[in-house]
Amino acid sequence: MTCAVSNVICSIIFGERFDYNDPVFKNLVRIMDENTKLLGSHKVMLYNFFPRIATLLGAHRQTVQNYDELIEYILKRIKHQRQVFDTNAISGFIDAYLLKQEQESAKTEKIFDDENLVCSILDLFEAGTETTSTTLRWSMLLMMKYPEIQTKVQEEIRTQIKQGQLPTVDDRRNMPYTEAVIHEIQRFVNLLPLNVSHKTSNDVYFRGYCIPKGTDVIPFLTSVLYDKTQWETPYEFNPNHFLDEGRKFVKRDAFMPFSAGKRMCVGESLARTELFLFFTGLLQSFTFYPPPGVSREDINLRSDIGFLSFPLPHLLCAKLNY
């Protein structure tokens, strides 16, 4: 699952897909997977509060080493793309960025510099790889837990998408129940409980308190995604949270798994598109159910908390629908 999702990101960024057995691609996936786990480890969390102990923490050193390796590869790809760059053959995000650089080359203040390009690519990798693949693993677990919801999604798929055709982004507007289920999966699993820390650029006064410039601010998304004043049944998996009385999809203001404001996740649009296409494609082709001897009541929805909320390991069965 992670490889499939990561390859989508690579095709968007680099303009080409990798073979799953390509050693470079396998190393990219390894780095993203390893760093996600390391960032959620207690040692790295300890470093976030006490940076001076960095030299004592092997996990922190490994995280930095992985990022350095990833950045080195990205810089090599940027250099290569610049050498073969053709304004008439824009094939990926890097090419589009280089075109923008060329267009603003006469300006004295440049926003589209290489540093921002590297940071944007890192954001896309992080937002569109491990987070998306983990959400999809949760989706299969939840469909196994709630077969009646899985059946409704599959009925909508059969109604809106012809057999033999793959789902497209345009299908989303005609599939309100599927959209509601995907949004409820994101709300319910609370994938990034503490989101990503930010820093105040100026002194901020909030409810009588002064938050000094340069203060690290950690948004606690759980408080919003499980707010009893915003959700009818916050602790239940309930797609009706995103459906109005006419069974049309409604996006709620309290739905913010990608954070909010100007510094929200840059990869939101990409991640939402990936989730729809992968989730719909999976349920179009397969029906997920528990292995023999396991009832739906036995399926544990507790998460393994780290940087991300990972589902606990489960066995599942998948039956081809046709």
PDB file of C-alpha atoms in Angstrom:
ATOM      1  CA  MET A   1       0.000   0.000   0.000  1.00  0.00           C
ATOM      2  CA  THR A   2       2.762   2.434   0.953  1.00  0.00           C
ATOM      3  CA  CYS A   3       4.639   1.715  -2.281  1.00  0.00           C
ATOM      4  CA  ALA A   4       1.567   2.351  -4.423  1.00  0.00           C
ATOM      5  CA  VAL A   5       0.796   5.637  -2.679  1.00  0.00           C
ATOM      6  CA  SER A   6       4.433   6.757  -2.720  1.00  0.00           C
ATOM      7  CA  ASN A   7       4.682   6.074  -6.446  1.00  0.00           C
ATOM      8  CA  VAL A   8       1.803   8.463  -7.063  1.00  0.00           C
ATOM      9  CA  ILE A   9       3.748  11.168  -5.234  1.00  0.00           C
ATOM     10  CA  CYS A  10       6.879  10.381  -7.246  1.00  0.00           C
ATOM     11  CA  SER A  11       4.983  10.630 -10.532  1.00  0.00           C
ATOM     12  CA  ILE A  12       3.624  14.042  -9.527  1.00  0.00           C
ATOM     13  CA  ILE A  13       6.937  15.404  -8.245  1.00  0.00           C
ATOM     14  CA  PHE A  14       9.398  13.859 -10.701  1.00  0.00           C
ATOM     15  CA  GLY A  15       7.105  13.226 -13.656  1.00  0.00           C
ATOM     16  CA  GLU A  16       7.803   9.493 -13.657  1.00  0.00           C
ATOM     17  CA  ARG A  17       6.939   6.351 -11.740  1.00  0.00           C
ATOM     18  CA  PHE A  18       9.416   3.885 -10.265  1.00  0.00           C
ATOM     19  CA  ASP A  19       9.499   0.125 -10.541  1.00  0.00           C
ATOM     20  CA  TYR A  20       8.581  -1.269  -7.122  1.00  0.00           C
ATOM     21  CA  ASN A  21      11.872  -3.176  -7.034  1.00  0.00           C
ATOM     22  CA  ASP A  22      13.986  -0.130  -7.873  1.00  0.00           C
ATOM     23  CA  PRO A  23      16.556   0.180  -5.034  1.00  0.00           C
ATOM     24  CA  VAL A  24      16.325   3.991  -5.080  1.00  0.00           C
ATOM     25  CA  PHE A  25      12.545   3.863  -4.722  1.00  0.00           C
ATOM     26  CA  LYS A  26      12.713   1.225  -1.985  1.00  0.00           C
ATOM     27  CA  ASN A  27      15.167   3.419  -0.083  1.00  0.00           C
ATOM     28  CA  LEU A  28      12.876   6.457  -0.376  1.00  0.00           C
ATOM     29  CA  VAL A  29       9.978   4.447   1.037  1.00  0.00           C
ATOM     30  CA  ARG A  30      12.214   3.090   3.819  1.00  0.00           C
ATOM     31  CA  ILE A  31      13.308   6.590   4.829  1.00  0.00           C
ATOM     32  CA  MET A  32       9.735   7.909   4.980  1.00  0.00           C
ATOM     33  CA  ASP A  33       8.503   4.896   6.940  1.00  0.00           C
ATOM     34  CA  GLU A  34      11.441   4.938   9.354  1.00  0.00           C
ATOM     35  CA  ASN A  35      11.247   8.666   9.990  1.00  0.00           C
ATOM     36  CA  THR A  36       7.517   8.514  10.679  1.00  0.00           C
ATOM     37  CA  LYS A  37       8.150   5.905  13.359  1.00  0.00           C
ATOM     38  CA  LEU A  38      11.191   7.748  14.756  1.00  0.00           C
ATOM     39  CA  LEU A  39       9.336  11.067  14.985  1.00  0.00           C
ATOM     40  CA  GLY A  40       6.752   9.355  17.170  1.00  0.00           C
ATOM     41  CA  SER A  41       9.311   7.736  19.462  1.00  0.00           C
ATOM     42  CA  HIS A  42       9.635   8.972  23.031  1.00  0.00           C
ATOM     43  CA  LYS A  43      13.310   9.833  22.428  1.00  0.00           C
ATOM     44  CA  VAL A  44      12.598  12.260  19.599  1.00  0.00           C
ATOM     45  CA  MET A  45       9.656  13.716  21.520  1.00  0.00           C
ATOM     46  CA  LEU A  46      12.044  14.258  24.437  1.00  0.00           C
ATOM     47  CA  TYR A  47      14.444  16.074  22.103  1.00  0.00           C
ATOM     48  CA  ASN A  48      11.642  18.410  20.992  1.00  0.00           C
ATOM     49  CA  PHE A  49      11.415  19.704  24.566  1.00  0.00           C
ATOM     50  CA  PHE A  50      15.133  19.482  25.431  1.00  0.00           C
ATOM     51  CA  PRO A  51      17.150  20.078  22.207  1.00  0.00           C
ATOM     52  CA  ARG A  52      20.472  20.141  24.060  1.00  0.00           C
ATOM     53  CA  ILE A  53      20.360  16.373  24.614  1.00  0.00           C
ATOM     54  CA  ALA A  54      20.377  15.674  20.853  1.00  0.00           C
ATOM     55  CA  THR A  55      23.869  14.142  20.927  1.00  0.00           C
ATOM     56  CA  LEU A  56      22.674  11.554  23.448  1.00  0.00           C
ATOM     57  CA  LEU A  57      19.780  10.316  21.323  1.00  0.00           C
ATOM     58  CA  GLY A  58      20.477   7.794  18.579  1.00  0.00           C
ATOM     59  CA  ALA A  59      16.911   8.152  17.286  1.00  0.00           C
ATOM     60  CA  HIS A  60      17.426  11.864  16.677  1.00  0.00           C
ATOM     61  CA  ARG A  61      20.711  11.277  14.862  1.00  0.00           C
ATOM     62  CA  GLN A  62      19.082   8.642  12.652  1.00  0.00           C
ATOM     63  CA  THR A  63      16.186  10.974  11.834  1.00  0.00           C
ATOM     64  CA  VAL A  64      18.574  13.766  10.799  1.00  0.00           C
ATOM     65  CA  GLN A  65      20.664  11.304   8.784  1.00  0.00           C
ATOM     66  CA  ASN A  66      17.562  10.087   6.946  1.00  0.00           C
ATOM     67  CA  TYR A  67      16.464  13.639   6.144  1.00  0.00           C
ATOM     68  CA  ASP A  68      19.952  14.522   4.910  1.00  0.00           C
ATOM     69  CA  GLU A  69      19.897  11.482   2.617  1.00  0.00           C
ATOM     70  CA  LEU A  70      16.447  12.390   1.297  1.00  0.00           C
ATOM     71  CA  ILE A  71      17.413  16.032   0.712  1.00  0.00           C
ATOM     72  CA  GLU A  72      20.590  14.948  -1.085  1.00  0.00           C
ATOM     73  CA  TYR A  73      18.511  12.822  -3.471  1.00  0.00           C
ATOM     74  CA  ILE A  74      16.010  15.639  -4.042  1.00  0.00           C
ATOM     75  CA  LEU A  75      18.818  18.083  -4.864  1.00  0.00           C
ATOM     76  CA  LYS A  76      20.249  15.596  -7.382  1.00  0.00           C
ATOM     77  CA  ARG A  77      16.850  15.278  -9.052  1.00  0.00           C
ATOM     78  CA  ILE A  78      16.431  19.062  -9.179  1.00  0.00           C
ATOM     79  CA  LYS A  79      19.875  19.383 -10.777  1.00  0.00           C
ATOM     80  CA  HIS A  80      18.991  16.708 -13.345  1.00  0.00           C
ATOM     81  CA  GLN A  81      15.599  18.255 -14.127  1.00  0.00           C
ATOM     82  CA  ARG A  82      17.260  21.643 -14.595  1.00  0.00           C
ATOM     83  CA  GLN A  83      19.738  20.160 -17.093  1.00  0.00           C
ATOM     84  CA  VAL A  84      17.011  18.582 -19.242  1.00  0.00           C
ATOM     85  CA  PHE A  85      14.380  21.276 -18.617  1.00  0.00           C
ATOM     86  CA  ASP A  86      12.107  22.039 -21.569  1.00  0.00           C
ATOM     87  CA  THR A  87       9.411  24.698 -21.232  1.00  0.00           C
ATOM     88  CA  ASN A  88       7.319  22.800 -23.787  1.00  0.00           C
ATOM     89  CA  ALA A  89       7.441  19.516 -21.879  1.00  0.00           C
ATOM     90  CA  ILE A  90       6.435  20.127 -18.258  1.00  0.00           C
ATOM     91  CA  SER A  91       6.157  16.658 -16.741  1.00  0.00           C
ATOM     92  CA  GLY A  92       5.997  17.159 -12.990  1.00  0.00           C
ATOM     93  CA  PHE A  93       6.035  19.472 -10.004  1.00  0.00           C
ATOM     94  CA  ILE A  94       9.773  20.176 -10.276  1.00  0.00           C
ATOM     95  CA  ASP A  95       9.421  21.192 -13.930  1.00  0.00           C
ATOM     96  CA  ALA A  96       6.480  23.463 -13.103  1.00  0.00           C
ATOM     97  CA  TYR A  97       8.490  25.049 -10.298  1.00  0.00           C
ATOM     98  CA  LEU A  98      11.512  25.588 -12.555  1.00  0.00           C
ATOM     99  CA  LEU A  99       9.230  27.261 -15.095  1.00  0.00           C
ATOM    100  CA  LYS A 100       8.001  29.615 -12.376  1.00  0.00           C
ATOM    101  CA  GLN A 101      11.615  30.365 -11.418  1.00  0.00           C
ATOM    102  CA  GLU A 102      12.343  31.263 -15.026  1.00  0.00           C
ATOM    103  CA  GLN A 103       9.306  33.529 -15.228  1.00  0.00           C
ATOM    104  CA  GLU A 104      10.309  35.530 -12.154  1.00  0.00           C
ATOM    105  CA  SER A 105      14.064  35.563 -12.862  1.00  0.00           C
ATOM    106  CA  ALA A 106      14.037  39.346 -13.374  1.00  0.00           C
ATOM    107  CA  LYS A 107      12.567  40.030  -9.925  1.00  0.00           C
ATOM    108  CA  THR A 108      14.861  41.149  -7.117  1.00  0.00           C
ATOM    109  CA  GLU A 109      12.910  39.321  -4.396  1.00  0.00           C
ATOM    110  CA  LYS A 110      12.340  35.714  -5.346  1.00  0.00           C
ATOM    111  CA  ILE A 111       9.897  33.383  -3.607  1.00  0.00           C
ATOM    112  CA  PHE A 112      10.468  30.398  -5.883  1.00  0.00           C
ATOM    113  CA  ASP A 113      14.017  29.545  -4.803  1.00  0.00           C
ATOM    114  CA  ASP A 114      15.583  26.083  -4.489  1.00  0.00           C
ATOM    115  CA  GLU A 115      15.230  26.033  -0.708  1.00  0.00           C
ATOM    116  CA  ASN A 116      11.465  26.446  -0.950  1.00  0.00           C
ATOM    117  CA  LEU A 117      11.377  23.820  -3.696  1.00  0.00           C
ATOM    118  CA  VAL A 118      13.129  21.257  -1.482  1.00  0.00           C
ATOM    119  CA  CYS A 119      10.833  22.075   1.453  1.00  0.00           C
ATOM    120  CA  SER A 120       7.730  21.765  -0.745  1.00  0.00           C
ATOM    121  CA  ILE A 121       8.865  18.371  -2.056  1.00  0.00           C
ATOM    122  CA  LEU A 122       9.504  17.163   1.497  1.00  0.00           C
ATOM    123  CA  ASP A 123       6.022  18.353   2.514  1.00  0.00           C
ATOM    124  CA  LEU A 124       4.430  16.515  -0.406  1.00  0.00           C
ATOM    125  CA  PHE A 125       6.316  13.325   0.407  1.00  0.00           C
ATOM    126  CA  GLU A 126       5.381  13.457   4.078  1.00  0.00           C
ATOM    127  CA  ALA A 127       1.766  14.514   3.550  1.00  0.00           C
ATOM    128  CA  GLY A 128       1.064  12.178   0.672  1.00  0.00           C
ATOM    129  CA  THR A 129       2.898   8.978   1.538  1.00  0.00           C
ATOM    130  CA  GLU A 130       2.820   7.594   5.071  1.00  0.00           C
ATOM    131  CA  THR A 131      -0.211   9.600   6.176  1.00  0.00           C
ATOM    132  CA  THR A 132      -2.287   8.502   3.180  1.00  0.00           C
ATOM    133  CA  SER A 133      -1.227   4.848   3.303  1.00  0.00           C
ATOM    134  CA  THR A 134      -1.951   4.713   7.060  1.00  0.00           C
ATOM    135  CA  THR A 135      -5.400   6.236   6.510  1.00  0.00           C
ATOM    136  CA  LEU A 136      -6.079   3.586   3.853  1.00  0.00           C
ATOM    137  CA  ARG A 137      -5.065   0.825   6.269  1.00  0.00           C
ATOM    138  CA  TRP A 138      -7.520   2.276   8.755  1.00  0.00           C
ATOM    139  CA  SER A 139     -10.187   2.361   6.041  1.00  0.00           C
ATOM    140  CA  MET A 140      -9.873  -1.374   5.354  1.00  0.00           C
ATOM    141  CA  LEU A 141     -10.036  -2.123   9.074  1.00  0.00           C
ATOM    142  CA  LEU A 142     -13.154   0.028   9.500  1.00  0.00           C
ATOM    143  CA  MET A 143     -14.897  -1.530   6.498  1.00  0.00           C
ATOM    144  CA  MET A 144     -14.182  -4.931   8.014  1.00  0.00           C
ATOM    145  CA  LYS A 145     -15.615  -3.704  11.328  1.00  0.00           C
ATOM    146  CA  TYR A 146     -18.703  -2.108   9.751  1.00  0.00           C
ATOM    147  CA  PRO A 147     -19.784  -4.278   6.780  1.00  0.00           C
ATOM    148  CA  GLU A 148     -23.118  -2.454   6.413  1.00  0.00           C
ATOM    149  CA  ILE A 149     -21.233   0.771   5.643  1.00  0.00           C
ATOM    150  CA  GLN A 150     -18.943  -1.073   3.239  1.00  0.00           C
ATOM    151  CA  THR A 151     -22.000  -2.425   1.409  1.00  0.00           C
ATOM    152  CA  LYS A 152     -23.519   1.061   1.023  1.00  0.00           C
ATOM    153  CA  VAL A 153     -20.267   2.411  -0.419  1.00  0.00           C
ATOM    154  CA  GLN A 154     -20.088  -0.481  -2.889  1.00  0.00           C
ATOM    155  CA  GLU A 155     -23.701   0.084  -3.946  1.00  0.00           C
ATOM    156  CA  GLU A 156     -22.912   3.726  -4.705  1.00  0.00           C
ATOM    157  CA  ILE A 157     -19.802   2.686  -6.635  1.00  0.00           C
ATOM    158  CA  ARG A 158     -21.819   0.253  -8.767  1.00  0.00           C
ATOM    159  CA  THR A 159     -24.421   2.943  -9.415  1.00  0.00           C
ATOM    160  CA  GLN A 160     -21.988   5.678 -10.434  1.00  0.00           C
ATOM    161  CA  ILE A 161     -19.059   3.808 -12.013  1.00  0.00           C
ATOM    162  CA  LYS A 162     -19.484   1.296 -14.817  1.00  0.00           C
ATOM    163  CA  GLN A 163     -17.987  -2.148 -14.324  1.00  0.00           C
ATOM    164  CA  GLY A 164     -14.512  -2.281 -15.800  1.00  0.00           C
ATOM    165  CA  GLN A 165     -13.963   1.456 -15.434  1.00  0.00           C
ATOM    166  CA  LEU A 166     -11.656   2.895 -12.793  1.00  0.00           C
ATOM    167  CA  PRO A 167     -12.881   5.712 -10.534  1.00  0.00           C
ATOM    168  CA  THR A 168     -11.877   9.249 -11.470  1.00  0.00           C
ATOM    169  CA  VAL A 169     -11.728  12.514  -9.554  1.00  0.00           C
ATOM    170  CA  ASP A 170     -14.859  13.675 -11.407  1.00  0.00           C
ATOM    171  CA  ASP A 171     -16.845  10.848  -9.771  1.00  0.00           C
ATOM    172  CA  ARG A 172     -16.506  12.471  -6.339  1.00  0.00           C
ATOM    173  CA  ARG A 173     -19.284  14.999  -6.894  1.00  0.00           C
ATOM    174  CA  ASN A 174     -21.731  12.156  -7.651  1.00  0.00           C
ATOM    175  CA  MET A 175     -20.776   9.983  -4.665  1.00  0.00           C
ATOM    176  CA  PRO A 176     -21.849  11.821  -1.486  1.00  0.00           C
ATOM    177  CA  TYR A 177     -21.976   8.727   0.723  1.00  0.00           C
ATOM    178  CA  THR A 178     -18.468   7.620  -0.245  1.00  0.00           C
ATOM    179  CA  GLU A 179     -17.189  11.153   0.400  1.00  0.00           C
ATOM    180  CA  ALA A 180     -18.912  11.140   3.791  1.00  0.00           C
ATOM    181  CA  VAL A 181     -17.327   7.801   4.709  1.00  0.00           C
ATOM    182  CA  ILE A 182     -13.837   8.977   3.714  1.00  0.00           C
ATOM    183  CA  HIS A 183     -14.214  12.180   5.742  1.00  0.00           C
ATOM    184  CA  GLU A 184     -15.517  10.228   8.729  1.00  0.00           C
ATOM    185  CA  ILE A 185     -12.543   7.859   8.499  1.00  0.00           C
ATOM    186  CA  GLN A 186     -10.208  10.845   8.707  1.00  0.00           C
ATOM    187  CA  ARG A 187     -12.123  12.373  11.612  1.00  0.00           C
ATOM    188  CA  PHE A 188     -12.533   9.145  13.560  1.00  0.00           C
ATOM    189  CA  VAL A 189      -8.959   7.838  13.292  1.00  0.00           C
ATOM    190  CA  ASN A 190      -7.524  11.254  14.251  1.00  0.00           C
ATOM    191  CA  LEU A 191      -4.363  10.413  12.351  1.00  0.00           C
ATOM    192  CA  LEU A 192      -2.192  13.293  13.573  1.00  0.00           C
ATOM    193  CA  PRO A 193      -3.482  14.146  17.077  1.00  0.00           C
ATOM    194  CA  LEU A 194      -0.905  16.892  17.717  1.00  0.00           C
ATOM    195  CA  ASN A 195      -0.535  17.870  14.072  1.00  0.00           C
ATOM    196  CA  VAL A 196       2.724  19.690  13.301  1.00  0.00           C
ATOM    197  CA  SER A 197       4.144  22.323  15.631  1.00  0.00           C
ATOM    198  CA  HIS A 198       4.185  25.952  14.526  1.00  0.00           C
ATOM    199  CA  LYS A 199       5.972  29.037  15.840  1.00  0.00           C
ATOM    200  CA  THR A 200       4.508  32.457  16.526  1.00  0.00           C
ATOM    201  CA  SER A 201       5.986  35.158  14.272  1.00  0.00           C
ATOM    202  CA  ASN A 202       4.870  37.955  16.626  1.00  0.00           C
ATOM    203  CA  ASP A 203       3.571  38.367  20.158  1.00  0.00           C
ATOM    204  CA  VAL A 204       0.013  37.036  20.215  1.00  0.00           C
ATOM    205  CA  TYR A 205      -2.614  37.951  22.806  1.00  0.00           C
ATOM    206  CA  PHE A 206      -5.287  35.329  23.258  1.00  0.00           C
ATOM    207  CA  ARG A 207      -7.975  35.326  25.950  1.00  0.00           C
ATOM    208  CA  GLY A 208      -5.905  37.490  28.237  1.00  0.00           C
ATOM    209  CA  TYR A 209      -2.685  35.540  27.747  1.00  0.00           C
ATOM    210  CA  CYS A 210       0.436  36.692  25.920  1.00  0.00           C
ATOM    211  CA  ILE A 211       2.104  34.121  23.681  1.00  0.00           C
ATOM    212  CA  PRO A 212       5.576  35.586  23.002  1.00  0.00           C
ATOM    213  CA  LYS A 213       7.124  35.720  19.564  1.00  0.00           C
ATOM    214  CA  GLY A 214       9.055  32.532  18.763  1.00  0.00           C
ATOM    215  CA  THR A 215       6.912  30.266  20.964  1.00  0.00           C
ATOM    216  CA  ASP A 216       6.316  26.729  19.704  1.00  0.00           C
ATOM    217  CA  VAL A 217       2.589  26.102  19.341  1.00  0.00           C
ATOM    218  CA  ILE A 218       1.219  22.566  19.060  1.00  0.00           C
ATOM    219  CA  PRO A 219      -2.379  22.358  17.767  1.00  0.00           C
ATOM    220  CA  PHE A 220      -4.359  19.661  19.601  1.00  0.00           C
ATOM    221  CA  LEU A 221      -6.611  18.457  16.775  1.00  0.00           C
ATOM    222  CA  THR A 222      -8.253  15.790  18.953  1.00  0.00           C
ATOM    223  CA  SER A 223     -10.100  18.532  20.831  1.00  0.00           C
ATOM    224  CA  VAL A 224     -11.769  19.596  17.571  1.00  0.00           C
ATOM    225  CA  LEU A 225     -12.319  16.244  15.853  1.00  0.00           C
ATOM    226  CA  TYR A 226     -13.949  14.827  19.007  1.00  0.00           C
ATOM    227  CA  ASP A 227     -15.701  17.983  20.205  1.00  0.00           C
ATOM    228  CA  LYS A 228     -19.115  17.039  21.635  1.00  0.00           C
ATOM    229  CA  THR A 229     -20.507  20.441  20.673  1.00  0.00           C
ATOM    230  CA  GLN A 230     -19.609  19.888  16.999  1.00  0.00           C
ATOM    231  CA  TRP A 231     -20.330  16.191  16.428  1.00  0.00           C
ATOM    232  CA  GLU A 232     -23.498  14.305  17.297  1.00  0.00           C
ATOM    233  CA  THR A 233     -21.656  11.077  18.171  1.00  0.00           C
ATOM    234  CA  PRO A 234     -17.951  12.016  18.353  1.00  0.00           C
ATOM    235  CA  TYR A 235     -16.730   8.675  19.690  1.00  0.00           C
ATOM    236  CA  GLU A 236     -18.623   6.580  17.142  1.00  0.00           C
ATOM    237  CA  PHE A 237     -17.794   5.900  13.504  1.00  0.00           C
ATOM    238  CA  ASN A 238     -20.742   7.637  11.885  1.00  0.00           C
ATOM    239  CA  PRO A 239     -20.671   8.818   8.223  1.00  0.00           C
ATOM    240  CA  ASN A 240     -23.937  10.688   8.862  1.00  0.00           C
ATOM    241  CA  HIS A 241     -21.789  13.409  10.410  1.00  0.00           C
ATOM    242  CA  PHE A 242     -21.147  14.546   6.835  1.00  0.00           C
ATOM    243  CA  LEU A 243     -24.620  14.077   5.328  1.00  0.00           C
ATOM    244  CA  ASP A 244     -27.561  16.462   5.489  1.00  0.00           C
ATOM    245  CA  GLU A 245     -31.218  15.447   5.651  1.00  0.00           C
ATOM    246  CA  GLY A 246     -31.277  15.072   1.874  1.00  0.00           C
ATOM    247  CA  ARG A 247     -28.294  12.681   2.046  1.00  0.00           C
ATOM    248  CA  LYS A 248     -26.055  15.231   0.351  1.00  0.00           C
ATOM    249  CA  PHE A 249     -22.440  15.608   1.418  1.00  0.00           C
ATOM    250  CA  VAL A 250     -21.732  18.461   3.827  1.00  0.00           C
ATOM    251  CA  LYS A 251     -18.240  19.453   4.943  1.00  0.00           C
ATOM    252  CA  ARG A 252     -18.209  20.527   8.577  1.00  0.00           C
ATOM    253  CA  ASP A 253     -16.254  23.511   9.921  1.00  0.00           C
ATOM    254  CA  ALA A 254     -14.837  21.324  12.702  1.00  0.00           C
ATOM    255  CA  PHE A 255     -13.327  18.915  10.176  1.00  0.00           C
ATOM    256  CA  MET A 256      -9.670  19.883  10.094  1.00  0.00           C
ATOM    257  CA  PRO A 257      -7.375  16.825   9.970  1.00  0.00           C
ATOM    258  CA  PHE A 258      -5.041  18.889   7.773  1.00  0.00           C
ATOM    259  CA  SER A 259      -4.982  21.704  10.360  1.00  0.00           C
ATOM    260  CA  ALA A 260      -6.288  25.172   9.429  1.00  0.00           C
ATOM    261  CA  GLY A 261      -5.211  28.636   8.387  1.00  0.00           C
ATOM    262  CA  LYS A 262      -2.438  29.790   6.078  1.00  0.00           C
ATOM    263  CA  ARG A 263      -0.005  27.166   7.405  1.00  0.00           C
ATOM    264  CA  MET A 264      -2.276  24.171   6.917  1.00  0.00           C
ATOM    265  CA  CYS A 265      -0.967  21.082   5.132  1.00  0.00           C
ATOM    266  CA  VAL A 266       0.251  21.970   1.639  1.00  0.00           C
ATOM    267  CA  GLY A 267      -0.600  18.468   0.435  1.00  0.00           C
ATOM    268  CA  GLU A 268      -4.285  18.479   1.450  1.00  0.00           C
ATOM    269  CA  SER A 269      -5.687  18.541  -2.083  1.00  0.00           C
ATOM    270  CA  LEU A 270      -3.327  15.785  -3.198  1.00  0.00           C
ATOM    271  CA  ALA A 271      -4.031  13.624  -0.145  1.00  0.00           C
ATOM    272  CA  ARG A 272      -7.814  13.968  -0.540  1.00  0.00           C
ATOM    273  CA  THR A 273      -7.592  12.983  -4.199  1.00  0.00           C
ATOM    274  CA  GLU A 274      -5.406   9.978  -3.397  1.00  0.00           C
ATOM    275  CA  LEU A 275      -7.727   8.821  -0.620  1.00  0.00           C
ATOM    276  CA  PHE A 276     -10.788   8.954  -2.859  1.00  0.00           C
ATOM    277  CA  LEU A 277      -9.187   7.133  -5.793  1.00  0.00           C
ATOM    278  CA  PHE A 278      -7.507   4.425  -3.709  1.00  0.00           C
ATOM    279  CA  PHE A 279     -10.433   3.859  -1.330  1.00  0.00           C
ATOM    280  CA  THR A 280     -13.003   3.732  -4.126  1.00  0.00           C
ATOM    281  CA  GLY A 281     -10.759   1.525  -6.248  1.00  0.00           C
ATOM    282  CA  LEU A 282     -10.221  -0.916  -3.371  1.00  0.00           C
ATOM    283  CA  LEU A 283     -13.930  -1.253  -2.572  1.00  0.00           C
ATOM    284  CA  GLN A 284     -14.796  -1.474  -6.255  1.00  0.00           C
ATOM    285  CA  SER A 285     -12.603  -4.560  -6.552  1.00  0.00           C
ATOM    286  CA  PHE A 286     -12.674  -6.125  -3.081  1.00  0.00           C
ATOM    287  CA  THR A 287     -14.868  -6.813  -0.090  1.00  0.00           C
ATOM    288  CA  PHE A 288     -13.006  -6.899   3.225  1.00  0.00           C
ATOM    289  CA  TYR A 289     -14.051  -9.206   6.043  1.00  0.00           C
ATOM    290  CA  PRO A 290     -12.537 -10.772   9.190  1.00  0.00           C
ATOM    291  CA  PRO A 291     -10.652 -14.082   8.975  1.00  0.00           C
ATOM    292  CA  PRO A 292     -12.383 -17.272  10.178  1.00  0.00           C
ATOM    293  CA  GLY A 293     -12.952 -17.325  13.917  1.00  0.00           C
ATOM    294  CA  VAL A 294     -12.819 -13.528  14.255  1.00  0.00           C
ATOM    295  CA  SER A 295     -16.048 -11.581  14.741  1.00  0.00           C
ATOM    296  CA  ARG A 296     -16.480  -7.880  14.032  1.00  0.00           C
ATOM    297  CA  GLU A 297     -16.701  -7.341  17.792  1.00  0.00           C
ATOM    298  CA  ASP A 298     -13.173  -8.739  18.106  1.00  0.00           C
ATOM    299  CA  ILE A 299     -11.747  -6.024  15.846  1.00  0.00           C
ATOM    300  CA  ASN A 300      -9.887  -3.572  18.064  1.00  0.00           C
ATOM    301  CA  LEU A 301      -9.952   0.034  16.904  1.00  0.00           C
ATOM    302  CA  ARG A 302      -7.414   1.257  19.421  1.00  0.00           C
ATOM    303  CA  SER A 303      -4.388   2.887  17.861  1.00  0.00           C
ATOM    304  CA  ASP A 304      -0.665   2.644  18.371  1.00  0.00           C
ATOM    305  CA  ILE A 305       0.069   6.272  19.173  1.00  0.00           C
ATOM    306  CA  GLY A 306       3.218   7.937  17.912  1.00  0.00           C
ATOM    307  CA  PHE A 307       3.680  10.799  15.486  1.00  0.00           C
ATOM    308  CA  LEU A 308       0.766   9.149  13.640  1.00  0.00           C
ATOM    309  CA  SER A 309      -2.071   7.047  15.025  1.00  0.00           C
ATOM    310  CA  PHE A 310      -1.299   3.650  13.508  1.00  0.00           C
ATOM    311  CA  PRO A 311      -3.896   0.850  13.523  1.00  0.00           C
ATOM    312  CA  LEU A 312      -2.906  -2.173  15.565  1.00  0.00           C
ATOM    313  CA  PRO A 313      -1.830  -5.189  13.451  1.00  0.00           C
ATOM    314  CA  HIS A 314      -4.792  -7.216  12.161  1.00  0.00           C
ATOM    315  CA  LEU A 315      -5.359 -10.009   9.692  1.00  0.00           C
ATOM    316  CA  LEU A 316      -8.044  -9.378   7.093  1.00  0.00           C
ATOM    317  CA  CYS A 317      -9.539 -11.265   4.177  1.00  0.00           C
ATOM    318  CA  ALA A 318     -10.274  -9.713   0.787  1.00  0.00           C
ATOM    319  CA  LYS A 319     -12.716 -11.238  -1.709  1.00  0.00           C
ATOM    320  CA  LEU A 320     -12.764 -10.207  -5.364  1.00  0.00           C
ATOM    321  CA  ASN A 321     -16.113  -8.662  -6.238  1.00  0.00           C
ATOM    322  CA  TYR A 322     -16.069  -9.941  -9.825  1.00  0.00           C
TER     323      TYR A 322
END
